[in-house]
Amino acid sequence: MTTLNEPGVDFHLKLNQQQFNIPSELLNRNWEKFNTLYDTYSTELHGQFNILSILLENSDNDQQSIEKLNDIINSVNVLQKRLSQLQDNELTILERIEKRVEYFRRFEKLRNDSNNDGLLKWYRSYTDLLIADYLVRHGSNSTDYKSSTITNSGIDFIKARGLEDLIDYDVLIEANKVSMELLENKNLGPLLEWIINNSSHLTEKGSHLQFQALLQEYIELVRCSDYKGAIGWFQTQLSKFMNVYPRELKLAAGILVFFKSCLNESRDNEQTNEQKLFQTYFRKQIYQKHPLSTLSSNNVVRNAELSRYGPLLDRDRWKNLNEMFLHEFYSLYKISYHDPLLIYISLGISSLKTKDCGHPISTQLVSHENEKVNDYIKSNFVSTDCPVCNPDILPLAENLPFAHHIQSSLFENPVMLPNGNIYDSEKLVSLSRRLNKMGYTELRENQVMDPIDKSIYATSDFVKMYPT
Amino acid sequence: MSSLLETIDQQWVKSKLYIDKDERRTHLGKCVEEVHDFKIQLKKLKAHLLKHGSSPQKRLVIKEKLAKSHKNWDSSMKKSLNSSITTYRKFSKACVKPLNEFQLDSVYVNKITPQRLMYLDRAIHSHIARYYTNIADGATSNEMLQYLNSKYRIPSSIAKDYVEMANIINEMKTGNLNTCIKWCQENKLELLHFQLHYLHAMSLLSENKPMDCYLYIQKNLALTVGKSSQLRMAKPVSKLLAKIVIGETIPAAMVQSYLETCVECFTKQYCLRNKLPLHSALFLVVLSGVIGFQVFTKYEAIRKVSHVDWSTADELPFHVKLPPFLSNYHPVFICPVLKEETTKENPPFSLPCHHVLSKKSLDKLSKNGTCNFKCPYCPVMSTKVKTKRVNFLKLP
């Protein structure tokens, strides 16, 4: 047993299920490709062989037979090249699995040897993997034109740390690429392509993603006034969904007519902040007094109808589409939807967070006439290494629950000073000695200074405490 | 002993995933070989056809051979393909499925506010700057800062504290210990100073320069070892001297691992002297998360079957046992009566007998200060007026 109270090896494997889920899925996909490729060639070769055997029946066709046989040999040759590429892929994936097993073997050995320093180092690489995962998922991508590969800060970090075999960044970057195109460039291209390549998985799950993506393309065509294109898209891509999504398609057809009026409508609807506040709190529209002239019956009818189209034209649809895509993508590879780094941080903060966190002692300090005493105490006694109190972590901790403690965890030799402050008596005495030694104070042998309010007490004032 | 890792490693990665592990031969690999063999056969038959094509009898034989070899090839391809996918499926069932016993997402109940994620970016910056400034490309400090900024957007305000340390470490790794030795002298770090000289002596011996090593020991180590207070340092030095005498060298790997020890000692001292965190906060939080994870998943599993919900209180429903270096940052006082942690709103109070209780339990015992009460832990009687608000303070 080590003193870290860390989980066992198998638990670590389970925590890192994605390190094995992804390669396992990749192996299957690679096999699919291999198999399809073979099937295509196999059918073609069957035909070729049939022709060849007919040709061979007749001795007049010698020249043609040889040519046919040459064709066949060429096809087989091409097949061999293409298959061996896929087989190289297989070996790469298998090697990744092997490297990962080695990684956890290393942990197992450190744990069995109770090598705490080694374990901390191992956990640092573990943390780096989580950081890399987060950076790859969210980093902004840039294309390296020399090798035409996509890179981002996460991939740079992985390469600098030599972690390439432990994280499937190529898969994560694929998701990031589609996601960024959706959110930043409002470009559906990569998403539609992904949907086509993964349609079997999507239909199996009964996903709405394909329909929603196609609908979005239609809406964008309407938005940029390409009505002809929109109608064409509707007829070729959307009409086949008529039975499944009749309501959505009716609305979609409707915006073709009402689009312009919808735009005016949304301009009319620009609300003041006050109205928005009212709406968020009471969840209903504030009563508006319209000038009589606009209250024509025509207007009222129009208002009632147009609100239906709002959701279709909402810009948030892009965000929803992205979320829907990520859900499908991550579930395909059995990757957690939330960033693992955030999950670990949430659990870690809650395990650490005490009621004292974020209440720095520095706010309680009473300053001493000698600035040097203040500085010395501030730099040596006030700061805490508590990770939750760290200025970068504390804001993340705000809404998270506190740790649950069943026992007090205080310090040795607690003594109370007359002002009610309780300290470790030995440490308090040694602090006062050091202040004297630095020449900041002139305390007598039996005196101590309270570092918080700077009052001076005699050690005979110490009251031994019995906190349970 | 780990059973799952053992299974994955011994049974699968080292055996069943391959036909022959030593040659890294898989079923798909066999397919490729079969395509190759088939191609060779076809070429042979083509040669036959060219040679004997004029004879109708031989042509018939060739025709049959072609058909047969095509058929055989096709069936063995299908067989290998089948074996391949069956192997994957079995692997998935035996190794991958057991890993998915729980979902990571299921324990992520208390979510981090998305609006706060910019602070996480800063925590990541500090983490990278703390540990990896030395892998930044660049000869000068400015170039290193620029690299960190352009690659990871780490502001130089965060990274600049670590540049000197990174430079010294990089020098050490290329075998130049002078700057580090100087730094040790300035900071009066005798032990590290000694270790660095010792490291250099070791590297001289491993480069097979025993005389240089001997002279170096005489010049730089003898004096320290001679001091009676430093006797424990004499032992490794005498070992080194013995190796010189009997004409042995030391392996380079040993020097390398000692170098790493020295780098770590130096890092520790440098952070300590410059008031930099020894570990990044992010690392400590993640480590606590790993340790806590086992309890969270256990609770989640129990919650699922017994239909209890996460308690609505702002406290975890269970205790996570963290190692001492992760749990002694703040004094935690649990009121022995109410079993609640004291807070600013419910502070600890001391009774005349110097037992400590929380304000809430004091209010209950004294019926809001209206009557006398006995200390729950000893026979002393008390009133609320006689109690005193106390404050636990932890000195480092």
Short mmCIF file of C-alpha atoms in Angstrom, two decimals, chain A residues 178-358:
data_model
loop_
_atom_site.label_atom_id
_atom_site.label_comp_id
_atom_site.label_asym_id
_atom_site.label_seq_id
_atom_site.Cartn_x
_atom_site.Cartn_y
_atom_site.Cartn_z
CA VAL A 178 -16.71 19.64 -37.56
CA SER A 179 -17.67 21.47 -34.38
CA MET A 180 -15.57 24.54 -35.15
CA GLU A 181 -16.95 24.76 -38.68
CA LEU A 182 -20.48 24.71 -37.26
CA LEU A 183 -19.93 27.27 -34.54
CA GLU A 184 -17.36 29.62 -36.02
CA ASN A 185 -18.06 29.51 -39.75
CA LYS A 186 -21.68 28.32 -39.82
CA ASN A 187 -20.54 25.74 -42.34
CA LEU A 188 -22.48 22.48 -42.58
CA GLY A 189 -20.19 20.82 -45.13
CA PRO A 190 -18.00 18.73 -42.82
CA LEU A 191 -21.02 17.72 -40.72
CA LEU A 192 -23.01 16.50 -43.73
CA GLU A 193 -19.98 14.58 -44.93
CA TRP A 194 -19.56 12.95 -41.52
CA ILE A 195 -23.26 12.05 -41.46
CA ILE A 196 -22.98 10.28 -44.82
CA ASN A 197 -19.93 8.31 -43.66
CA ASN A 198 -21.63 7.25 -40.45
CA SER A 199 -25.21 6.87 -41.57
CA SER A 200 -25.49 3.24 -40.46
CA HIS A 201 -24.60 4.16 -36.88
CA LEU A 202 -27.05 7.09 -36.93
CA THR A 203 -29.99 5.12 -38.29
CA GLU A 204 -29.31 2.36 -35.79
CA LYS A 205 -29.60 4.88 -32.99
CA GLY A 206 -32.64 6.60 -34.53
CA SER A 207 -30.82 9.91 -34.45
CA HIS A 208 -32.41 13.20 -35.50
CA LEU A 209 -29.05 14.60 -36.47
CA GLN A 210 -29.31 13.97 -40.20
CA PHE A 211 -32.71 15.58 -40.55
CA GLN A 212 -31.77 18.57 -38.43
CA ALA A 213 -28.59 19.14 -40.40
CA LEU A 214 -30.38 18.95 -43.74
CA LEU A 215 -33.10 21.27 -42.43
CA GLN A 216 -30.46 23.74 -41.31
CA GLU A 217 -28.95 23.78 -44.79
CA TYR A 218 -32.41 24.58 -46.15
CA ILE A 219 -32.91 27.38 -43.64
CA GLU A 220 -29.56 28.87 -44.60
CA LEU A 221 -30.55 28.79 -48.27
CA VAL A 222 -33.73 30.67 -47.40
CA ARG A 223 -31.78 33.08 -45.22
CA CYS A 224 -29.56 34.10 -48.09
CA SER A 225 -32.63 34.42 -50.37
CA ASP A 226 -31.66 31.50 -52.62
CA TYR A 227 -35.29 30.41 -52.94
CA LYS A 228 -34.69 28.28 -56.00
CA GLY A 229 -31.91 26.41 -54.25
CA ALA A 230 -34.03 26.09 -51.14
CA ILE A 231 -36.95 24.56 -53.02
CA GLY A 232 -34.62 22.19 -54.83
CA TRP A 233 -33.03 21.15 -51.51
CA PHE A 234 -36.45 20.64 -49.99
CA GLN A 235 -37.52 18.40 -52.84
CA THR A 236 -34.38 16.29 -53.06
CA GLN A 237 -33.29 16.08 -49.44
CA LEU A 238 -36.14 16.90 -47.10
CA SER A 239 -39.34 15.58 -48.66
CA LYS A 240 -38.38 11.98 -47.87
CA PHE A 241 -38.73 12.83 -44.19
CA MET A 242 -42.38 13.88 -44.64
CA ASN A 243 -43.73 10.95 -42.63
CA VAL A 244 -41.32 11.33 -39.75
CA TYR A 245 -41.20 15.09 -39.24
CA PRO A 246 -44.42 16.47 -40.77
CA ARG A 247 -44.72 19.39 -38.35
CA GLU A 248 -41.17 20.62 -38.88
CA LEU A 249 -41.48 20.31 -42.65
CA LYS A 250 -44.73 22.29 -42.71
CA LEU A 251 -43.00 25.08 -40.85
CA ALA A 252 -39.99 24.79 -43.11
CA ALA A 253 -42.20 25.21 -46.15
CA GLY A 254 -43.89 28.15 -44.45
CA ILE A 255 -40.76 30.18 -43.92
CA LEU A 256 -40.27 30.26 -47.66
CA VAL A 257 -43.23 32.62 -47.77
CA PHE A 258 -42.98 34.34 -44.42
CA PHE A 259 -39.22 34.72 -44.17
CA LYS A 260 -39.12 38.45 -44.98
CA SER A 261 -41.96 39.24 -42.61
CA CYS A 262 -40.27 37.17 -39.94
CA LEU A 263 -37.20 39.33 -40.23
CA ASN A 264 -39.26 42.51 -39.80
CA GLU A 265 -41.02 40.87 -36.94
CA SER A 266 -37.81 40.13 -35.13
CA ARG A 267 -36.75 43.71 -35.64
CA ASP A 268 -40.05 44.88 -34.15
CA ASN A 269 -39.48 42.56 -31.29
CA GLU A 270 -36.21 44.01 -30.18
CA GLN A 271 -36.90 44.35 -26.55
CA THR A 272 -35.64 46.76 -24.02
CA ASN A 273 -33.67 45.35 -21.15
CA GLU A 274 -36.54 46.01 -18.83
CA GLN A 275 -38.86 43.89 -20.92
CA LYS A 276 -36.32 41.10 -21.09
CA LEU A 277 -35.96 41.08 -17.32
CA PHE A 278 -39.70 40.94 -16.90
CA GLN A 279 -39.83 38.05 -19.29
CA THR A 280 -37.15 36.01 -17.57
CA TYR A 281 -38.71 36.43 -14.15
CA PHE A 282 -42.37 36.00 -14.97
CA ARG A 283 -42.05 33.92 -18.11
CA LYS A 284 -44.60 35.93 -20.00
CA GLN A 285 -44.68 38.93 -22.22
CA ILE A 286 -45.00 42.31 -20.61
CA TYR A 287 -48.28 43.97 -21.47
CA GLN A 288 -47.61 46.43 -24.22
CA LYS A 289 -49.76 49.36 -25.17
CA HIS A 290 -49.88 49.54 -28.92
CA PRO A 291 -50.82 52.76 -30.61
CA LEU A 292 -54.30 52.30 -32.08
CA SER A 293 -53.22 52.59 -35.66
CA THR A 294 -51.05 49.43 -35.63
CA LEU A 295 -53.75 47.36 -33.98
CA SER A 296 -55.33 46.44 -37.25
CA SER A 297 -56.77 42.96 -37.41
CA ASN A 298 -54.28 42.06 -40.13
CA ASN A 299 -51.40 42.81 -37.82
CA VAL A 300 -52.76 40.70 -35.00
CA VAL A 301 -53.17 37.66 -37.22
CA ARG A 302 -49.71 38.15 -38.58
CA ASN A 303 -48.14 38.33 -35.13
CA ALA A 304 -49.80 35.17 -33.98
CA GLU A 305 -48.64 33.19 -36.96
CA LEU A 306 -45.12 34.40 -37.22
CA SER A 307 -44.05 33.48 -33.72
CA ARG A 308 -44.20 29.87 -34.82
CA TYR A 309 -41.29 30.33 -37.16
CA GLY A 310 -39.04 31.89 -34.58
CA PRO A 311 -37.33 28.70 -33.41
CA LEU A 312 -36.43 27.73 -36.97
CA LEU A 313 -34.61 30.96 -37.57
CA ASP A 314 -33.00 31.06 -34.16
CA ARG A 315 -29.21 31.33 -34.24
CA ASP A 316 -29.04 28.96 -31.27
CA ARG A 317 -29.94 26.15 -33.63
CA TRP A 318 -26.26 26.02 -34.55
CA LYS A 319 -25.32 25.42 -30.95
CA ASN A 320 -27.96 22.71 -30.59
CA LEU A 321 -26.84 21.10 -33.80
CA ASN A 322 -23.28 21.06 -32.51
CA GLU A 323 -24.32 19.49 -29.23
CA MET A 324 -26.35 16.89 -31.04
CA PHE A 325 -23.38 16.10 -33.27
CA LEU A 326 -20.96 15.80 -30.35
CA HIS A 327 -23.35 13.47 -28.53
CA GLU A 328 -23.53 11.19 -31.57
CA PHE A 329 -19.83 11.41 -32.22
CA TYR A 330 -18.74 10.65 -28.69
CA SER A 331 -21.25 7.86 -28.23
CA LEU A 332 -20.00 6.26 -31.45
CA TYR A 333 -16.53 5.91 -29.97
CA LYS A 334 -17.82 5.52 -26.40
CA ILE A 335 -16.05 8.66 -25.24
CA SER A 336 -17.47 10.68 -22.36
CA TYR A 337 -19.51 13.65 -23.56
CA HIS A 338 -18.13 15.98 -20.92
CA ASP A 339 -14.46 16.80 -20.93
CA PRO A 340 -12.72 14.30 -18.66
CA LEU A 341 -10.54 17.12 -17.33
CA LEU A 342 -13.63 18.96 -16.08
CA ILE A 343 -15.00 15.80 -14.47
CA TYR A 344 -11.75 15.21 -12.59
CA ILE A 345 -11.58 18.86 -11.55
CA SER A 346 -15.14 18.84 -10.27
CA LEU A 347 -14.55 15.71 -8.20
CA GLY A 348 -11.12 16.89 -7.07
CA ILE A 349 -12.30 20.29 -5.92
CA SER A 350 -15.20 18.81 -4.00
CA SER A 351 -12.90 16.31 -2.31
CA LEU A 352 -10.60 19.12 -1.22
CA LYS A 353 -12.86 22.08 -0.56
CA THR A 354 -13.21 23.11 3.08
CA LYS A 355 -15.41 25.82 4.53
CA ASP A 356 -12.24 27.82 5.05
CA CYS A 357 -11.31 27.86 1.37
CA GLY A 358 -11.51 31.27 -0.20
#
